[in-house]
Coordinates of C-alpha atoms in Angstrom, one line a residue:
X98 CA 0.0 0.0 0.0
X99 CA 1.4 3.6 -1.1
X100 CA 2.8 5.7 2.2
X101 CA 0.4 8.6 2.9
X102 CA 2.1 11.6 2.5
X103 CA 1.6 15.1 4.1
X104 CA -0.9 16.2 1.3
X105 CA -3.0 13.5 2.1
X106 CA -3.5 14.5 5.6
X107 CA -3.6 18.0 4.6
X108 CA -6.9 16.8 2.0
X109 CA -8.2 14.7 4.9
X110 CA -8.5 18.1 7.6
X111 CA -9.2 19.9 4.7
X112 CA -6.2 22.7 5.4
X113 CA -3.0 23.3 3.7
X114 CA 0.3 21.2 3.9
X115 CA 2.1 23.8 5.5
X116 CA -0.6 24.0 8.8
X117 CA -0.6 20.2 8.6
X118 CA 3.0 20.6 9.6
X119 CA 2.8 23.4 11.9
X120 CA -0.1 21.6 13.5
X121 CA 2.1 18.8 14.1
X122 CA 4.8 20.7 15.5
X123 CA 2.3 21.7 18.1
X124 CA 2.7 25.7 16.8
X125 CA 0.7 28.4 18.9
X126 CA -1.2 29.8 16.5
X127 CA -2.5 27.0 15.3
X128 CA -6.1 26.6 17.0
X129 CA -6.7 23.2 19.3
X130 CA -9.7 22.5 16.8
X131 CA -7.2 22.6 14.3
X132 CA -4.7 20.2 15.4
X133 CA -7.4 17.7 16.6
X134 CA -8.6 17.1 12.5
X135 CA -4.8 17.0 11.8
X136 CA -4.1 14.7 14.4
X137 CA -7.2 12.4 13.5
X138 CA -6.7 12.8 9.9
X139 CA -2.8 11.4 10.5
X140 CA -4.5 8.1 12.6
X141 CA -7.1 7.3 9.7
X142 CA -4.4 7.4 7.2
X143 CA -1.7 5.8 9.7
X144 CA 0.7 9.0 8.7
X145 CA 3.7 8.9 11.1
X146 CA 5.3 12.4 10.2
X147 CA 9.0 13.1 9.8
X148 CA 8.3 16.5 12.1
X149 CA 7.2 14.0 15.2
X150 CA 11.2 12.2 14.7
X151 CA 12.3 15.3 14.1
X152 CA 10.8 17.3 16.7
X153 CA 12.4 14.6 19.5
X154 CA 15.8 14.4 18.1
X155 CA 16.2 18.3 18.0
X156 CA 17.4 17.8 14.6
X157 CA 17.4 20.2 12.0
X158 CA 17.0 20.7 8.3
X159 CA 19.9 23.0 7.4
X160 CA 18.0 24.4 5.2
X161 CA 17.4 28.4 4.5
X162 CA 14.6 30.3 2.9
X163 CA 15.2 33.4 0.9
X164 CA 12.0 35.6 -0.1
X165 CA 12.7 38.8 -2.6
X166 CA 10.0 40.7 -4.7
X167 CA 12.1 40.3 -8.1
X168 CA 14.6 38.0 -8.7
X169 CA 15.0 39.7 -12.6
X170 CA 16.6 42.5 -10.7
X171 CA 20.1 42.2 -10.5
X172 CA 20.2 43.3 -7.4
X173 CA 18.6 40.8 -5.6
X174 CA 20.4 38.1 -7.8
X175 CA 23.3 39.4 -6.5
X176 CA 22.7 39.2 -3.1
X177 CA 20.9 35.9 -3.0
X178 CA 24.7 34.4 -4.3
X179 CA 26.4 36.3 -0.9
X180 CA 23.5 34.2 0.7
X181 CA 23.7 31.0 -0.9
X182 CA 27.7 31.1 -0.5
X183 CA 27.3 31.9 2.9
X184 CA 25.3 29.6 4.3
X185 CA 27.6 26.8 2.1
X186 CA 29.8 27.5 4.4
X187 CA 27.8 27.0 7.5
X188 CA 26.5 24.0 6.1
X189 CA 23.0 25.2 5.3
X190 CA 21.2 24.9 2.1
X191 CA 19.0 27.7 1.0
X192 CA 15.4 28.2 -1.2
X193 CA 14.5 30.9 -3.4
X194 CA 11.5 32.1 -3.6
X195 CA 10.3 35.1 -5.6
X196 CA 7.3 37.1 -4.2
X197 CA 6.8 39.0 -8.1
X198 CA 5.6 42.2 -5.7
X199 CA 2.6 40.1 -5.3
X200 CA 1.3 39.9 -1.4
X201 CA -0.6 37.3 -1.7
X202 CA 2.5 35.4 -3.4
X203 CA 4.7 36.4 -1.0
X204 CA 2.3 35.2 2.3
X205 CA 2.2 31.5 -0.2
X206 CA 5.7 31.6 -0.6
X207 CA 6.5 32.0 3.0
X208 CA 3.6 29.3 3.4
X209 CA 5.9 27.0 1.1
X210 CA 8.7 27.4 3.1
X211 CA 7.3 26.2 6.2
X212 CA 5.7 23.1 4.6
X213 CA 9.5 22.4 4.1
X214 CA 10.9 22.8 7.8
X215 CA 12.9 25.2 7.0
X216 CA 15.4 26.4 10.2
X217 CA 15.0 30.3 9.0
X218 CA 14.2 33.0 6.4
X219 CA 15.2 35.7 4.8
X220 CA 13.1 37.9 3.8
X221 CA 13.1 41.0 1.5
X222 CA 9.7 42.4 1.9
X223 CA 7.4 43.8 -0.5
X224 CA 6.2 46.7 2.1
X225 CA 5.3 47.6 5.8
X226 CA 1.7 46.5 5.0
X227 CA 2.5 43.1 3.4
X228 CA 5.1 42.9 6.1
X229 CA 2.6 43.3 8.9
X230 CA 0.8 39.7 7.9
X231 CA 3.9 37.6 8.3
X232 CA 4.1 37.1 11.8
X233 CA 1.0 35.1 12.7
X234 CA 2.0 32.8 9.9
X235 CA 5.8 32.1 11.0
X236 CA 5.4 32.2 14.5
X237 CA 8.5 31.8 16.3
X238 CA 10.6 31.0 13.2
X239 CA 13.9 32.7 13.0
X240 CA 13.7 35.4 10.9
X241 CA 16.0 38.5 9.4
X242 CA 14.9 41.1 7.2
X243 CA 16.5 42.3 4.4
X244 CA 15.8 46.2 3.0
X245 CA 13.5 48.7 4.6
X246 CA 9.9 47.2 4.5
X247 CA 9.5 45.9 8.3
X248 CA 8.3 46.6 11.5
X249 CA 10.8 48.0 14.0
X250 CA 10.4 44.8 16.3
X251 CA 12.0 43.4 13.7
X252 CA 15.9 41.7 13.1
X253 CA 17.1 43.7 10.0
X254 CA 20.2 44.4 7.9
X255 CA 19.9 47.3 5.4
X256 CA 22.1 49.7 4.0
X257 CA 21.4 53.5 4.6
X258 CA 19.4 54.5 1.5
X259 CA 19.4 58.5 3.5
X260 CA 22.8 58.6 3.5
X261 CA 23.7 56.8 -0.1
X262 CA 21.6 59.3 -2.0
X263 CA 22.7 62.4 0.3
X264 CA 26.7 61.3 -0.5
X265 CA 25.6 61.1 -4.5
X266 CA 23.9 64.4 -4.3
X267 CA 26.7 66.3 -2.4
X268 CA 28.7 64.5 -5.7
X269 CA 26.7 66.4 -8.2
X270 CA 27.0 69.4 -6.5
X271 CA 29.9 69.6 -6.3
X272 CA 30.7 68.9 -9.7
X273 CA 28.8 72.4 -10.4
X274 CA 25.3 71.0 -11.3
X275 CA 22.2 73.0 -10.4
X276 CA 19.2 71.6 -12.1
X277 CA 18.9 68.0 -10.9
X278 CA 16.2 66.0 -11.6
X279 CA 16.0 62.7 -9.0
X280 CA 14.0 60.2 -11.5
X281 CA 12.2 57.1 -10.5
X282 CA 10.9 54.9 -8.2
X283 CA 6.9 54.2 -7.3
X284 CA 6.0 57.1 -4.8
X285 CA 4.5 54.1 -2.4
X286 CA 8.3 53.1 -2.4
X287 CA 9.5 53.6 1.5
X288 CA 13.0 53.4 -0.5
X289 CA 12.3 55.9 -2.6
X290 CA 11.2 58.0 0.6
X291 CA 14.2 57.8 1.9
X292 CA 16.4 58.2 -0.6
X293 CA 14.4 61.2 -2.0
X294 CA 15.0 62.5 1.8
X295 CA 18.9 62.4 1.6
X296 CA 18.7 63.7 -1.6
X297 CA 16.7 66.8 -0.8
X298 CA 18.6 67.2 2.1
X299 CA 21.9 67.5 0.1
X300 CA 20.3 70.3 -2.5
X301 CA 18.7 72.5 0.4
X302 CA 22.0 72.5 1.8
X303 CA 23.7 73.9 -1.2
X304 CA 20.7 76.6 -2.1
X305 CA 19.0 74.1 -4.6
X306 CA 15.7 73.4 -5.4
X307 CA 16.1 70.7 -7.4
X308 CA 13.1 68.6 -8.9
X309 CA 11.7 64.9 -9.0
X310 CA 9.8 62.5 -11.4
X311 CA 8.2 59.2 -9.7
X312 CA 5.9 56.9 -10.3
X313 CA 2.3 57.0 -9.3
X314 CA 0.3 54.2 -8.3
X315 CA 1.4 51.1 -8.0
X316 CA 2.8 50.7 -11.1
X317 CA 3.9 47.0 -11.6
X318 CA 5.8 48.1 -15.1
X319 CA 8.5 50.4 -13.6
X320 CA 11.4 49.6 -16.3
X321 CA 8.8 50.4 -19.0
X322 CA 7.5 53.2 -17.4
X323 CA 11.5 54.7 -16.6
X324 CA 12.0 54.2 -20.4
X325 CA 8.5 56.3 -21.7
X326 CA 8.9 58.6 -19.2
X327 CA 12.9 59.1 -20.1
X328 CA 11.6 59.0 -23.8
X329 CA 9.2 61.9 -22.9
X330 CA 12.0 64.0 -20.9
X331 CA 15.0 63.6 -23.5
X332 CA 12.3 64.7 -26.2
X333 CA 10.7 67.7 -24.7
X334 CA 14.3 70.1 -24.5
X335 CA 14.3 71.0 -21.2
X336 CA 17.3 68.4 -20.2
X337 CA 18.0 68.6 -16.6
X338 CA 21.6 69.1 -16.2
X339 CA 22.1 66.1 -14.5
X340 CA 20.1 62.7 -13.1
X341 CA 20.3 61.0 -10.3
X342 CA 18.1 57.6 -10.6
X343 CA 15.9 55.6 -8.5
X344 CA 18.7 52.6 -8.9
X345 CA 20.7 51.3 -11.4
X346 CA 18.0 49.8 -13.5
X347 CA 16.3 52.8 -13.8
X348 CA 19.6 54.3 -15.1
X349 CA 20.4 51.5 -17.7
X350 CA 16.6 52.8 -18.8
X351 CA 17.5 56.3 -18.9
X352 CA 20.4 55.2 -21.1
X353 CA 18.6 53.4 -23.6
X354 CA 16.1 56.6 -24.1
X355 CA 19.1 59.1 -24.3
X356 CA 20.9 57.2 -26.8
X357 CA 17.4 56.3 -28.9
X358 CA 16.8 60.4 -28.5
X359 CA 20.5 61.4 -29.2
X360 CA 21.1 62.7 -25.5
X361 CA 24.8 62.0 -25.1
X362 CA 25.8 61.7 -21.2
X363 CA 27.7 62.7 -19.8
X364 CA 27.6 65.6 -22.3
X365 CA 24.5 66.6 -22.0
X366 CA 23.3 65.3 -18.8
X367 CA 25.4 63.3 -15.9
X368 CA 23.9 60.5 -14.5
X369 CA 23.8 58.7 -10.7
X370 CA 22.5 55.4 -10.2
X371 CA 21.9 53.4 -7.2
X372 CA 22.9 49.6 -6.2
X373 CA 25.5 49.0 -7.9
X374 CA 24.5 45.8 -10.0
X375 CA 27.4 44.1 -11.9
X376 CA 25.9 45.9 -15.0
X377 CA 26.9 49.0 -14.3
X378 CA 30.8 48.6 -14.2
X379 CA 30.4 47.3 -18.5
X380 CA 32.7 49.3 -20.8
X381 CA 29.6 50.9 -22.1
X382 CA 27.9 51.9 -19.4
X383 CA 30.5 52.4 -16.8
X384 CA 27.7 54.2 -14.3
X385 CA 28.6 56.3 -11.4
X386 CA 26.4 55.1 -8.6
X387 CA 25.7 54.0 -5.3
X388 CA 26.6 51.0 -3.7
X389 CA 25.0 49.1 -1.0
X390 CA 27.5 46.3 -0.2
X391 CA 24.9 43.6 -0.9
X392 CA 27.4 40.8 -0.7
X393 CA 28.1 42.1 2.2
X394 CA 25.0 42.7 3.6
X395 CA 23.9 39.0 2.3
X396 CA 26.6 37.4 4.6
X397 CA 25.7 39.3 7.7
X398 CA 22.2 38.2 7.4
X399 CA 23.0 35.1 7.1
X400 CA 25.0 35.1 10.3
X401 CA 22.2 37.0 12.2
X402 CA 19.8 34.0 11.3
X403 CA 22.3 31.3 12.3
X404 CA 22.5 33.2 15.8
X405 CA 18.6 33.0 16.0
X406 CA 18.6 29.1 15.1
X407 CA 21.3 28.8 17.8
X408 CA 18.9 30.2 20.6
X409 CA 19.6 34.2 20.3
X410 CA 16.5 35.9 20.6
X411 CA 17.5 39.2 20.9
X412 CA 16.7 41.7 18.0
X413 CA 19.2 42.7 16.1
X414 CA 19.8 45.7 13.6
X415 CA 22.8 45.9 11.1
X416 CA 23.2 49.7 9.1
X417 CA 25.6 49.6 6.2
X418 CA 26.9 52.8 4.9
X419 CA 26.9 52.9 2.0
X420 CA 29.5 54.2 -1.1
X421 CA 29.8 56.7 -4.1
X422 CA 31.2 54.5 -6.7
X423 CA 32.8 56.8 -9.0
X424 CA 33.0 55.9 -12.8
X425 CA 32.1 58.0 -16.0
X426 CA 28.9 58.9 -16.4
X427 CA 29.0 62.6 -14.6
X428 CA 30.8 65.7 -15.9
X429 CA 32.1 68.8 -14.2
X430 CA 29.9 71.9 -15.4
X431 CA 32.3 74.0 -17.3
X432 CA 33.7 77.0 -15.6
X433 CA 33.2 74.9 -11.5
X434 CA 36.3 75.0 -9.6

């Protein structure tokens, strides 16, 4: 006779796998009218569960759970190798899971991992609201957050998005430019909050107004929209004299609409980008811009989680600062000192 298996008892109670297993690992915010169908839907079907061996051996599955909203950006890709090298070494496996911005992805994702026992996550949230749900579902499961998007109960490691943009500003500034447009990112975007802070901050300092050009909505296209809107700036006349973008990808947008509307930069306008991605150091592009550290910050969250699965249950809170990378895609203004 085929084994039952944990989707059969899940069928049975009529609840997911993942509750199944959190029911069986006696979890608190599972209800007791919950656990009983579990538990009676395990002796009909004579399921003996791995998590019952498990639970009395203290063993664990060495395995990790990563959760980003795009893996497509570079970004994230990049980090989620720091992680996956990382953990190598520790002996831990890790799962990717991509939440595509979606909230109700993300909460099945996270639902996903703990089907799979995972001993942690990692988890780049989608925003503060989405952020807010996760909790009651993981219980007491270690957990670091990566980025801005949590509660400040929270473990976190993020880079200082403030003080990146401020430092890039200052940069510009200093290189003579006046009129400087900061371009990009959806204006529900805590990140783009931030960094729009450090970058107004640098400009009132200096006696500059400065302008912006973001997103409204929750626009789930923002590459296309960086390219029309780029499209739309390079072809009215009124260049800014120089850019400072959202993040890198929004750059490598802006590039493609200067060079399709015969904008040279750094020529005509300089250009700033944020994060660094392994893109922007090409011969071609070669993009002045911001770096977070994110191999950096991969491995220290990493070694915040391992602490939590060894018994610390203190919060933690890790602030990189983060560094002008300085390449060739910003001019001096002619006549600056």
């Amino acid at each position: 006779m085929k084994r039952a298996t944990i989707k059969d008892v899940a069928a049975l109670a009529g609840v997911s796998a993942a509750t199944v297993s959190r029911a069986l690992d006696d979890r608190p915010e599972i209800t007791q009218e919950t656990k009983r169908k579990v538990r009676e839907a395990c002796r009909v079907l004579d399921y003996v569960p791995n998590i019952a061996a498990r639970s009395l051996t203290g063993q664990k599955t060495h395995i990790l759970g990563m959760l980003v909203p795009d893996i497509s950006n570079p970004y994230f890709a990049d980090m989620a190798t720091a992680i996956e090298r990382r953990a190598a070494q520790e002996g831990y496996r890790v799962l990717l899971s991509n939440s595509m911005r979606d909230p109700e992805q993300e909460l099945k994702s996270i639902d996903s991992f703990l089907a799979r026992q995972i001993d942690g996550i990692l988890i780049s949230a989608i925003s503060p609201q989405s952020q807010a749900r996760h909790r009651a579902l993981m219980g007491n499961l270690p957990c670091v957050y990566l980025g801005i998007n949590h509660s400040e109960e929270c473990s976190y490691v993020m880079a200082d998005n403030t003080a990146g943009s401020y430092e890039a500003a200052r940069y510009l500034l200093g290189l003579g430019h006046r009129d400087i447009l900061f371009f990009g990112g959806r204006d529900t975007s805590r990140t783009r909050e931030l960094r729009l802070k450090g970058f107004r901050q640098a400009l009132a300092e200096g006696g500059v107004e400065g302008r912006d050009l973001t997103a409204a909505g929750d626009i789930r296209q923002l590459r296309q929209w960086s390219y029309e809107q780029a499209l739309e700036l390079f072809w009215g006349g009124s260049l800014p004299s120089a850019i400072f973008a959202f993040s890198d990808i929004t750059a490598l947008k802006i590039m493609e609409a200067a060079e399709e509307r015969g904008v040279r930069i750094p020529e005509d306008v300089s250009l700033v980008g944020y994060d660094n991605i392994s893109f922007a150091a090409l011969p071609r592009i070669h993009l002045t811009t911001v770096s977070q550290h994110k191999f950096r910050l991969g491995e220290i969250a990493v070694e915040r989680l391992l602490e939590q699965i060894q018994g610390r249950r203190e919060r933690t809170v890790d602030l990189l600062r983060p560094e002008l990378v300085v390449r060739s895609t910003c001019r001096r203004v002619s006549g600056t000192p």
